[in-house]
């Protein structure tokens, strides 16, 4: 049971390049989330999914797209990276309500030059 | 929209001292979470507080919740260096798929 994993762990992009971050969970969770963490800002919700095939916008969705084609995977895409997207990205998943626990992945550190 | 505010944002304290971190939230949150984060690491769950008056303790850390005041506290007793980390509180809103709304974090440094 690997929990929540994220690929890659680190990445450096140039402005305008694209990339996809992969989040995978092996706990059969319905709910999955992408957050970004910036210094002094805490974690902010980018997009979330309440089940396979569904996605929705969070607090800071601009510049990102997501897909949930398989229940275990939640992909975060940057079509044209900008320096403002330099951040640490965390994926999380959770079992259905009324469970209280949210499980976080190890994070992806992204730098956009 | 649920807003979460923590204070202080930075805290330097001596070993052996006591201190409290405060977490205020703006609207109804059906859960209140406390997490710890070490530099370069992910978030480690410390406490989940479910109801008014809830109190949970683990080692030198004790968390409490007052839903009427929309206030949670994280009390540190007799601090030790190993407690140096960033502590986040988070509320769980009723929208956004029960995602968490985080405070900005309290960076704690415990010195000899």
CSV table of C-alpha atoms in Angstrom, one decimal:
chain,number,residue,atom,x,y,z
A,1,UNK,CA,0.0,0.0,0.0
A,2,UNK,CA,1.9,3.0,-1.3
A,3,UNK,CA,-0.7,5.6,-0.3
A,4,UNK,CA,-0.5,8.8,-2.4
A,5,UNK,CA,2.4,9.1,-4.8
A,6,UNK,CA,3.4,12.0,-7.0
A,7,UNK,CA,5.5,12.1,-10.2
A,8,UNK,CA,7.9,13.8,-10.7
A,9,UNK,CA,9.4,15.0,-7.4
A,10,UNK,CA,11.3,17.9,-9.0
A,11,UNK,CA,11.1,19.7,-12.3
A,12,UNK,CA,12.5,22.8,-13.9
A,13,UNK,CA,10.6,24.3,-16.9
A,14,UNK,CA,11.2,27.2,-19.1
A,15,UNK,CA,8.4,29.8,-19.6
A,16,UNK,CA,5.9,28.5,-22.1
A,17,UNK,CA,6.7,24.8,-21.8
A,18,UNK,CA,4.1,22.4,-20.8
A,19,UNK,CA,4.0,19.5,-18.4
A,20,UNK,CA,1.8,17.1,-16.5
A,21,UNK,CA,2.0,16.2,-12.9
A,22,UNK,CA,0.7,12.7,-12.0
A,23,UNK,CA,-0.9,11.8,-8.7
A,24,UNK,CA,-1.7,8.2,-8.0
A,25,UNK,CA,-3.5,6.6,-5.0
A,26,UNK,CA,-4.0,2.9,-4.3
A,27,UNK,CA,-6.6,3.4,-1.5
A,28,UNK,CA,-9.7,3.4,-3.8
A,29,UNK,CA,-10.5,6.9,-2.8
A,30,UNK,CA,-13.2,8.9,-4.6
A,31,UNK,CA,-12.1,12.4,-3.6
A,32,UNK,CA,-8.8,13.8,-4.9
A,33,UNK,CA,-7.3,17.3,-4.7
A,34,UNK,CA,-4.5,19.4,-6.1
A,35,UNK,CA,-3.1,22.1,-3.9
A,36,UNK,CA,-0.2,24.5,-4.4
A,37,UNK,CA,2.0,25.8,-1.6
A,38,UNK,CA,3.8,29.1,-1.8
A,39,UNK,CA,6.0,30.7,0.9
A,40,UNK,CA,3.8,32.4,3.5
A,41,UNK,CA,0.6,31.4,1.8
A,42,UNK,CA,-0.3,28.0,3.2
A,43,UNK,CA,-1.9,25.5,0.8
A,44,UNK,CA,-4.4,26.7,-1.8
A,45,UNK,CA,-6.8,24.4,-3.7
A,46,UNK,CA,-6.3,24.4,-7.5
A,47,UNK,CA,-8.8,21.7,-8.7
A,48,UNK,CA,-10.5,18.8,-7.1
A,49,UNK,CA,-12.4,15.6,-8.2
A,50,UNK,CA,-15.2,13.8,-6.4
A,51,UNK,CA,-15.0,10.7,-8.6
A,52,UNK,CA,-13.8,9.2,-11.8
A,53,UNK,CA,-14.6,11.4,-14.8
A,54,UNK,CA,-15.4,14.5,-12.7
A,55,UNK,CA,-13.4,17.6,-12.0
A,56,UNK,CA,-14.1,21.0,-10.6
A,57,UNK,CA,-12.3,24.3,-10.0
A,58,UNK,CA,-10.9,25.3,-6.7
A,59,UNK,CA,-9.6,28.7,-5.4
A,60,UNK,CA,-6.7,29.2,-7.9
A,61,UNK,CA,-7.5,27.2,-11.1
A,62,UNK,CA,-6.2,29.7,-13.7
A,63,UNK,CA,-3.4,28.3,-15.9
A,64,UNK,CA,-4.1,24.6,-14.9
A,65,UNK,CA,-6.1,21.8,-16.3
A,66,UNK,CA,-6.9,18.5,-14.7
A,67,UNK,CA,-8.2,15.1,-15.7
A,68,UNK,CA,-9.5,12.0,-13.8
A,69,UNK,CA,-9.9,9.3,-16.4
A,70,UNK,CA,-9.1,6.6,-13.9
A,71,UNK,CA,-10.2,6.5,-10.3
A,72,UNK,CA,-6.7,6.1,-9.0
A,73,UNK,CA,-5.1,8.9,-11.0
A,74,UNK,CA,-5.5,12.6,-10.9
A,75,UNK,CA,-3.4,14.6,-13.5
A,76,UNK,CA,-2.6,18.3,-13.3
A,77,UNK,CA,-1.5,19.9,-16.5
A,78,UNK,CA,0.3,23.2,-17.2
A,79,UNK,CA,-0.2,24.1,-20.8
A,80,UNK,CA,2.1,27.1,-20.9
A,81,UNK,CA,4.1,27.4,-17.8
A,82,UNK,CA,4.7,30.9,-16.2
A,83,UNK,CA,7.1,31.9,-13.5
A,84,UNK,CA,4.1,32.6,-11.2
A,85,UNK,CA,3.5,28.8,-11.3
A,86,UNK,CA,6.7,28.1,-9.5
A,87,UNK,CA,5.5,26.4,-6.4
A,88,UNK,CA,5.3,23.1,-4.5
A,89,UNK,CA,2.3,21.0,-5.6
A,90,UNK,CA,0.6,18.6,-3.3
A,91,UNK,CA,-1.9,16.0,-4.2
A,92,UNK,CA,-4.3,14.6,-1.6
A,93,UNK,CA,-7.0,12.0,-1.5
A,94,UNK,CA,-9.7,11.0,1.0
A,95,UNK,CA,-12.3,8.3,1.6
A,96,UNK,CA,-16.0,9.2,1.5
A,97,UNK,CA,-17.7,11.2,4.2
A,98,UNK,CA,-17.9,10.8,7.1
A,99,UNK,CA,-14.2,9.9,7.1
A,100,UNK,CA,-12.1,12.8,8.5
A,101,UNK,CA,-8.7,11.9,7.1
A,102,UNK,CA,-7.1,13.5,4.1
A,103,UNK,CA,-3.9,11.8,2.9
A,104,UNK,CA,-1.2,13.9,1.3
A,105,UNK,CA,1.4,13.0,-1.3
A,106,UNK,CA,5.1,13.9,-0.9
A,107,UNK,CA,4.9,16.9,-3.2
A,108,UNK,CA,6.4,18.1,-6.5
A,109,UNK,CA,8.7,21.0,-6.5
A,110,UNK,CA,8.3,23.0,-9.7
A,111,UNK,CA,10.5,25.9,-10.9
A,112,UNK,CA,9.5,27.9,-14.0
A,113,UNK,CA,12.4,30.0,-15.3
B,1,UNK,CA,-16.0,31.1,1.6
B,2,UNK,CA,-14.1,29.7,4.6
B,3,UNK,CA,-11.2,31.8,5.6
B,4,UNK,CA,-8.6,30.6,8.2
B,5,UNK,CA,-6.2,32.9,10.0
B,6,UNK,CA,-3.4,31.8,12.2
B,7,UNK,CA,-1.3,33.8,14.6
B,8,UNK,CA,1.5,34.2,15.2
B,9,UNK,CA,3.0,33.5,11.8
B,10,UNK,CA,6.5,33.2,13.3
B,11,UNK,CA,7.4,32.0,16.8
B,12,UNK,CA,10.7,31.6,18.4
B,13,UNK,CA,10.7,30.1,21.8
B,14,UNK,CA,13.1,28.6,24.3
B,15,UNK,CA,13.1,25.0,25.3
B,16,UNK,CA,11.0,24.3,28.3
B,17,UNK,CA,8.6,27.2,27.7
B,18,UNK,CA,4.9,27.0,26.9
B,19,UNK,CA,3.1,28.8,24.1
B,20,UNK,CA,-0.2,28.8,22.2
B,21,UNK,CA,-0.9,29.1,18.5
B,22,UNK,CA,-4.3,30.5,17.6
B,23,UNK,CA,-6.5,29.7,14.6
B,24,UNK,CA,-9.6,31.7,13.8
B,25,UNK,CA,-12.0,30.8,11.0
B,26,UNK,CA,-14.7,32.8,9.3
B,27,UNK,CA,-17.6,30.6,8.7
B,28,UNK,CA,-18.9,27.2,9.6
B,29,UNK,CA,-16.4,24.4,9.4
B,30,UNK,CA,-17.5,20.9,10.3
B,31,UNK,CA,-13.9,19.9,11.1
B,32,UNK,CA,-10.8,21.6,12.2
B,33,UNK,CA,-7.4,20.1,11.4
B,34,UNK,CA,-3.9,20.6,12.6
B,35,UNK,CA,-0.9,19.6,10.5
B,36,UNK,CA,2.8,19.7,11.0
B,37,UNK,CA,5.3,20.2,8.1
B,38,UNK,CA,9.1,19.8,8.3
B,39,UNK,CA,11.2,21.7,5.7
B,40,UNK,CA,11.0,20.0,2.3
B,41,UNK,CA,8.5,17.4,3.5
B,42,UNK,CA,4.8,16.8,3.2
B,43,UNK,CA,2.1,17.4,5.7
B,44,UNK,CA,1.7,15.2,8.8
B,45,UNK,CA,-1.7,15.0,10.4
B,46,UNK,CA,-1.6,15.9,14.1
B,47,UNK,CA,-5.3,16.4,15.1
B,48,UNK,CA,-8.8,16.4,13.8
B,49,UNK,CA,-11.3,18.2,16.0
B,50,UNK,CA,-14.9,17.4,15.4
B,51,UNK,CA,-17.1,19.3,17.8
B,52,UNK,CA,-17.4,22.2,20.2
B,53,UNK,CA,-15.2,21.7,23.3
B,54,UNK,CA,-13.1,19.0,21.7
B,55,UNK,CA,-9.7,18.6,23.2
B,56,UNK,CA,-7.0,16.3,21.9
B,57,UNK,CA,-3.5,15.7,23.2
B,58,UNK,CA,-0.4,14.0,21.8
B,59,UNK,CA,2.8,14.4,23.8
B,60,UNK,CA,3.6,18.1,24.3
B,61,UNK,CA,0.9,19.2,21.9
B,62,UNK,CA,-2.7,19.8,22.9
B,63,UNK,CA,-5.4,21.1,20.5
B,64,UNK,CA,-8.8,22.5,21.4
B,65,UNK,CA,-11.9,23.8,19.5
B,66,UNK,CA,-14.5,26.4,20.4
B,67,UNK,CA,-17.0,26.4,17.5
B,68,UNK,CA,-19.0,29.3,19.0
B,69,UNK,CA,-15.9,31.6,19.0
B,70,UNK,CA,-14.7,29.9,15.7
B,71,UNK,CA,-11.4,29.4,17.4
B,72,UNK,CA,-8.9,26.6,17.7
B,73,UNK,CA,-5.7,26.6,19.7
B,74,UNK,CA,-2.6,24.5,19.6
B,75,UNK,CA,-0.9,24.6,23.0
B,76,UNK,CA,2.8,23.6,23.3
B,77,UNK,CA,4.0,22.5,26.7
B,78,UNK,CA,7.6,22.5,27.7
B,79,UNK,CA,8.9,22.9,24.2
B,80,UNK,CA,11.8,20.8,22.9
B,81,UNK,CA,13.9,21.4,19.8
B,82,UNK,CA,12.2,18.5,17.9
B,83,UNK,CA,9.0,20.5,17.8
B,84,UNK,CA,10.6,23.0,15.5
B,85,UNK,CA,8.5,22.9,12.3
B,86,UNK,CA,5.7,24.8,10.6
B,87,UNK,CA,2.2,24.1,11.9
B,88,UNK,CA,-0.9,24.6,9.9
B,89,UNK,CA,-4.5,24.7,10.9
B,90,UNK,CA,-7.2,24.0,8.3
B,91,UNK,CA,-11.0,24.0,8.2
B,92,UNK,CA,-13.1,21.8,6.1
B,93,UNK,CA,-15.7,23.8,4.1
B,94,UNK,CA,-19.0,22.4,3.0
B,95,UNK,CA,-18.3,23.0,-0.6
B,96,UNK,CA,-15.3,22.2,-3.0
B,97,UNK,CA,-15.6,18.5,-2.4
B,98,UNK,CA,-14.8,18.9,1.3
B,99,UNK,CA,-11.4,20.3,0.5
B,100,UNK,CA,-9.4,21.9,3.2
B,101,UNK,CA,-8.9,25.7,3.6
B,102,UNK,CA,-5.5,26.3,5.2
B,103,UNK,CA,-4.1,29.1,7.3
B,104,UNK,CA,-0.8,30.5,6.4
B,105,UNK,CA,1.1,28.5,8.9
B,106,UNK,CA,3.1,29.2,12.0
B,107,UNK,CA,6.8,28.7,11.7
B,108,UNK,CA,8.0,27.5,15.1
B,109,UNK,CA,11.7,27.6,16.1
B,110,UNK,CA,12.6,26.1,19.5
B,111,UNK,CA,16.0,27.2,20.7
B,112,UNK,CA,18.1,26.0,23.6
